[in-house]
Amino acid sequence: MHSRSMWLFSKVGQRAHIGALRRRGIIYCNTIEYFRGLRDGNLRGDPLENCTAFYHPGKSELRINGTKLNNIVGPIVVYNGPDDVYQTTHLFCVTSIYSGMEIREDGKIFDPRVSGFGDTMLIIKPAPFMARVEKAVEKLKQQGTDIELFKGLVEYVPAGENQHQMSVLRKADIYAWQEEFRLALRVRNWHGSAFLLEIGSIADISHVVPIKKFINKVEELSDGQVCLNFS
């Protein structure tokens, strides 16, 4: 897991959903299987979600009972079994702006493709947001819910190379433009689809921005504060 100083989180979605998140603090966490099956041009969907490894035919061999299989088309993907912990894991994903991140050549921090997620961006202060998330998870534990929180920046790995240790916090580098920070909630004995984590209003630690207004420049001031310029 990366350890970086977080400047801000941003969540892009439809205005109604962003409004519910801001006013009521409803964090909508979809299943890993949902994201794996989603076909949306590599925005939210990722067919490699829930895999533990993938191997390319030109860089590996596949043998069954000692017999080598030839003419394999596409990568060999190893997925978690139906009883694995990943099957009970739900994700909430945000874009992260953090110290040391690489600025795009056009000077913008957000990739224009984020507009595919919706028409409204919510800028969120990371520290108080995470404090409320952790408090809500702890409250559910005290109420008897078997729940565990995993969190962190996603590590992006080369899609063209064999990968032996994929996880909920590792993705192929074709998604690197998303600069994703993930909350992964493992909820045992949850038989629904999405899991809703309610943390209360975050109106005091967030700001709504129309998606057409991207942050063009970030400047770290001498006193350690950060200046974000919109246009």
Short mmCIF file of C-alpha atoms in Angstrom, two decimals:
data_model
loop_
_atom_site.label_atom_id
_atom_site.label_comp_id
_atom_site.label_asym_id
_atom_site.label_seq_id
_atom_site.Cartn_x
_atom_site.Cartn_y
_atom_site.Cartn_z
CA MET A 1 0.00 0.00 0.00
CA HIS A 2 1.23 3.48 -0.84
CA SER A 3 1.75 5.96 2.01
CA ARG A 4 1.16 9.46 0.72
CA SER A 5 -0.14 12.73 2.12
CA MET A 6 -3.67 13.15 0.76
CA TRP A 7 -4.66 16.63 -0.36
CA LEU A 8 -8.20 15.86 -1.46
CA PHE A 9 -10.61 13.24 -2.76
CA SER A 10 -13.01 13.80 -5.62
CA LYS A 11 -16.09 11.78 -6.47
CA VAL A 12 -17.77 12.23 -9.85
CA GLY A 13 -21.32 11.05 -10.46
CA GLN A 14 -24.82 12.12 -11.37
CA ARG A 15 -26.02 15.16 -9.46
CA ALA A 16 -28.73 13.26 -7.52
CA HIS A 17 -26.25 10.63 -6.28
CA ILE A 18 -23.64 13.22 -5.36
CA GLY A 19 -26.32 15.16 -3.48
CA ALA A 20 -27.24 12.08 -1.43
CA LEU A 21 -23.60 11.49 -0.60
CA ARG A 22 -23.04 15.08 0.48
CA ARG A 23 -26.26 15.71 2.42
CA ARG A 24 -26.78 12.31 4.02
CA GLY A 25 -23.37 10.67 3.83
CA ILE A 26 -24.63 7.59 2.00
CA ILE A 27 -21.61 5.73 0.63
CA TYR A 28 -22.84 3.37 -2.08
CA CYS A 29 -20.50 0.36 -2.24
CA ASN A 30 -21.02 -2.02 -5.14
CA THR A 31 -19.80 -5.60 -5.29
CA ILE A 32 -16.56 -6.60 -6.97
CA GLU A 33 -18.61 -8.86 -9.22
CA TYR A 34 -20.61 -5.85 -10.38
CA PHE A 35 -17.47 -4.04 -11.49
CA ARG A 36 -16.06 -7.16 -13.13
CA GLY A 37 -19.18 -7.62 -15.25
CA LEU A 38 -19.64 -3.97 -16.19
CA ARG A 39 -18.84 -3.12 -19.82
CA ASP A 40 -18.48 0.64 -20.08
CA GLY A 41 -15.27 1.23 -22.01
CA ASN A 42 -12.91 0.78 -19.05
CA LEU A 43 -14.44 3.47 -16.86
CA ARG A 44 -15.90 1.74 -13.80
CA GLY A 45 -15.83 -1.76 -15.28
CA ASP A 46 -12.76 -3.98 -15.09
CA PRO A 47 -12.87 -7.64 -16.21
CA LEU A 48 -9.80 -8.33 -14.05
CA GLU A 49 -11.51 -7.38 -10.78
CA ASN A 50 -11.43 -10.34 -8.39
CA CYS A 51 -8.46 -11.96 -10.09
CA THR A 52 -5.38 -13.05 -8.18
CA ALA A 53 -3.08 -13.28 -11.21
CA PHE A 54 -2.92 -13.07 -15.00
CA TYR A 55 -0.37 -14.46 -17.45
CA HIS A 56 0.28 -13.75 -21.13
CA PRO A 57 0.57 -16.71 -23.54
CA GLY A 58 3.85 -15.45 -25.02
CA LYS A 59 5.41 -15.18 -21.58
CA SER A 60 4.12 -18.34 -19.90
CA GLU A 61 3.01 -21.94 -20.51
CA LEU A 62 -0.18 -23.68 -19.51
CA ARG A 63 0.02 -27.41 -18.81
CA ILE A 64 -2.77 -29.76 -17.74
CA ASN A 65 -1.66 -33.14 -16.42
CA GLY A 66 1.75 -32.46 -17.96
CA THR A 67 0.40 -31.66 -21.41
CA LYS A 68 1.18 -28.25 -22.79
CA LEU A 69 -1.75 -26.36 -24.31
CA ASN A 70 -0.95 -24.44 -27.48
CA ASN A 71 -2.61 -21.62 -29.42
CA ILE A 72 -3.97 -19.91 -26.31
CA VAL A 73 -5.74 -16.67 -27.18
CA GLY A 74 -5.65 -13.84 -24.67
CA PRO A 75 -4.30 -13.77 -21.12
CA ILE A 76 -4.70 -16.64 -18.67
CA VAL A 77 -6.61 -15.14 -15.75
CA VAL A 78 -6.85 -16.75 -12.31
CA TYR A 79 -9.93 -15.68 -10.37
CA ASN A 80 -10.87 -16.10 -6.74
CA GLY A 81 -13.29 -18.92 -5.95
CA PRO A 82 -16.95 -18.34 -5.01
CA ASP A 83 -16.22 -18.77 -1.29
CA ASP A 84 -13.28 -16.38 -1.27
CA VAL A 85 -13.30 -13.19 0.79
CA TYR A 86 -13.48 -11.14 -2.43
CA GLN A 87 -17.02 -12.35 -2.99
CA THR A 88 -18.10 -10.48 0.14
CA THR A 89 -16.16 -7.31 -0.65
CA HIS A 90 -17.81 -4.06 -1.69
CA LEU A 91 -16.00 -1.08 -3.21
CA PHE A 92 -16.28 2.70 -3.03
CA CYS A 93 -13.82 4.51 -5.28
CA VAL A 94 -12.68 8.13 -5.44
CA THR A 95 -10.01 10.02 -7.35
CA SER A 96 -7.16 11.10 -5.09
CA ILE A 97 -4.91 14.13 -5.25
CA TYR A 98 -1.81 13.54 -3.18
CA SER A 99 1.71 14.80 -2.58
CA GLY A 100 4.24 13.65 -5.12
CA MET A 101 1.75 12.76 -7.84
CA GLU A 102 2.74 13.37 -11.44
CA ILE A 103 1.12 16.37 -13.10
CA ARG A 104 -0.27 15.83 -16.60
CA GLU A 105 1.50 17.40 -19.58
CA ASP A 106 -1.49 19.66 -20.24
CA GLY A 107 -1.22 21.06 -16.71
CA LYS A 108 -4.48 19.52 -15.51
CA ILE A 109 -4.71 17.10 -12.63
CA PHE A 110 -7.97 15.41 -13.60
CA ASP A 111 -8.02 13.41 -16.80
CA PRO A 112 -10.89 14.58 -19.08
CA ARG A 113 -12.21 11.00 -19.08
CA VAL A 114 -13.56 11.51 -15.55
CA SER A 115 -16.49 13.31 -17.20
CA GLY A 116 -17.69 9.84 -18.20
CA PHE A 117 -18.59 9.17 -14.57
CA GLY A 118 -21.23 11.88 -14.37
CA ASP A 119 -22.00 15.58 -14.49
CA THR A 120 -21.06 16.61 -10.96
CA MET A 121 -17.84 16.48 -8.95
CA LEU A 122 -17.69 16.45 -5.16
CA ILE A 123 -14.42 17.67 -3.63
CA ILE A 124 -13.90 16.03 -0.21
CA LYS A 125 -11.42 16.64 2.60
CA PRO A 126 -9.74 13.24 3.10
CA ALA A 127 -8.88 13.24 6.83
CA PRO A 128 -12.32 14.03 8.30
CA PHE A 129 -14.00 11.90 5.64
CA MET A 130 -11.94 8.84 6.56
CA ALA A 131 -12.50 9.50 10.27
CA ARG A 132 -16.27 9.34 9.72
CA VAL A 133 -15.96 6.21 7.59
CA GLU A 134 -13.93 4.44 10.27
CA LYS A 135 -16.34 5.57 12.99
CA ALA A 136 -19.32 4.21 11.02
CA VAL A 137 -17.58 0.88 10.44
CA GLU A 138 -16.70 0.59 14.13
CA LYS A 139 -20.33 1.31 15.06
CA LEU A 140 -21.52 -1.52 12.79
CA LYS A 141 -19.00 -3.86 14.43
CA GLN A 142 -20.34 -2.96 17.86
CA GLN A 143 -23.86 -3.72 16.58
CA GLY A 144 -22.74 -7.21 15.57
CA THR A 145 -22.03 -6.77 11.85
CA ASP A 146 -19.06 -8.85 10.66
CA ILE A 147 -17.37 -6.11 8.66
CA GLU A 148 -13.78 -5.18 7.89
CA LEU A 149 -12.39 -2.10 6.14
CA PHE A 150 -9.45 -2.10 3.73
CA LYS A 151 -8.33 1.21 2.26
CA GLY A 152 -5.56 2.77 0.24
CA LEU A 153 -4.27 4.11 -3.04
CA VAL A 154 -4.52 1.67 -5.92
CA GLU A 155 -1.19 0.42 -7.26
CA TYR A 156 -1.17 0.22 -11.05
CA VAL A 157 0.84 -2.62 -12.57
CA PRO A 158 1.94 -3.16 -16.22
CA ALA A 159 -0.89 -4.84 -18.12
CA GLY A 160 1.55 -6.30 -20.64
CA GLU A 161 3.53 -8.23 -18.03
CA ASN A 162 2.67 -11.37 -16.06
CA GLN A 163 1.22 -10.43 -12.68
CA HIS A 164 1.34 -12.94 -9.83
CA GLN A 165 -0.12 -11.00 -6.89
CA MET A 166 -3.19 -9.04 -7.86
CA SER A 167 -5.48 -7.75 -5.12
CA VAL A 168 -8.30 -5.36 -4.42
CA LEU A 169 -5.71 -2.56 -4.29
CA ARG A 170 -3.88 -3.50 -7.52
CA LYS A 171 -5.13 -2.82 -11.05
CA ALA A 172 -3.76 -2.88 -14.58
CA ASP A 173 -2.07 0.37 -15.62
CA ILE A 174 -4.66 1.13 -18.29
CA TYR A 175 -6.66 2.55 -15.36
CA ALA A 176 -3.79 4.63 -13.95
CA TRP A 177 -5.38 7.86 -15.20
CA GLN A 178 -8.04 7.45 -12.51
CA GLU A 179 -5.56 7.95 -9.60
CA GLU A 180 -7.92 5.85 -7.50
CA PHE A 181 -8.23 5.59 -3.74
CA ARG A 182 -10.41 2.69 -2.62
CA LEU A 183 -12.52 1.76 0.32
CA ALA A 184 -13.05 -2.00 0.32
CA LEU A 185 -15.61 -3.28 2.80
CA ARG A 186 -15.68 -6.99 3.51
CA VAL A 187 -19.17 -7.74 4.84
CA ARG A 188 -19.81 -11.32 5.86
CA ASN A 189 -23.33 -12.76 5.62
CA TRP A 190 -24.47 -9.89 3.42
CA HIS A 191 -26.92 -11.28 0.87
CA GLY A 192 -27.81 -8.09 -0.93
CA SER A 193 -26.02 -6.51 -3.87
CA ALA A 194 -24.72 -3.04 -3.01
CA PHE A 195 -23.87 -2.19 0.60
CA LEU A 196 -24.78 1.27 1.91
CA LEU A 197 -22.51 2.73 4.56
CA GLU A 198 -24.06 5.77 6.22
CA ILE A 199 -21.59 8.21 7.79
CA GLY A 200 -23.81 11.28 8.18
CA SER A 201 -23.72 14.57 6.30
CA ILE A 202 -20.38 15.59 4.80
CA ALA A 203 -21.61 18.99 3.64
CA ASP A 204 -19.17 20.65 6.04
CA ILE A 205 -16.13 18.91 4.52
CA SER A 206 -17.03 18.91 0.83
CA HIS A 207 -17.73 21.20 -2.09
CA VAL A 208 -19.80 20.60 -5.24
CA VAL A 209 -18.24 21.52 -8.59
CA PRO A 210 -19.85 21.14 -12.06
CA ILE A 211 -17.83 18.60 -14.02
CA LYS A 212 -17.06 21.16 -16.73
CA LYS A 213 -14.83 22.95 -14.20
CA PHE A 214 -11.61 21.00 -13.84
CA ILE A 215 -8.74 21.88 -11.57
CA ASN A 216 -6.13 23.26 -13.95
CA LYS A 217 -3.30 23.94 -11.59
CA VAL A 218 -2.17 22.92 -8.14
CA GLU A 219 0.33 24.96 -6.18
CA GLU A 220 1.89 23.93 -2.89
CA LEU A 221 2.39 27.09 -0.86
CA SER A 222 5.38 27.76 1.37
CA ASP A 223 3.35 27.23 4.55
CA GLY A 224 2.37 23.72 3.49
CA GLN A 225 -1.13 24.66 2.33
CA VAL A 226 -2.34 23.88 -1.15
CA CYS A 227 -3.88 26.29 -3.63
CA LEU A 228 -6.31 24.69 -6.12
CA ASN A 229 -7.27 26.84 -9.09
CA PHE A 230 -10.50 26.25 -11.04
CA SER A 231 -11.33 27.49 -14.51
#
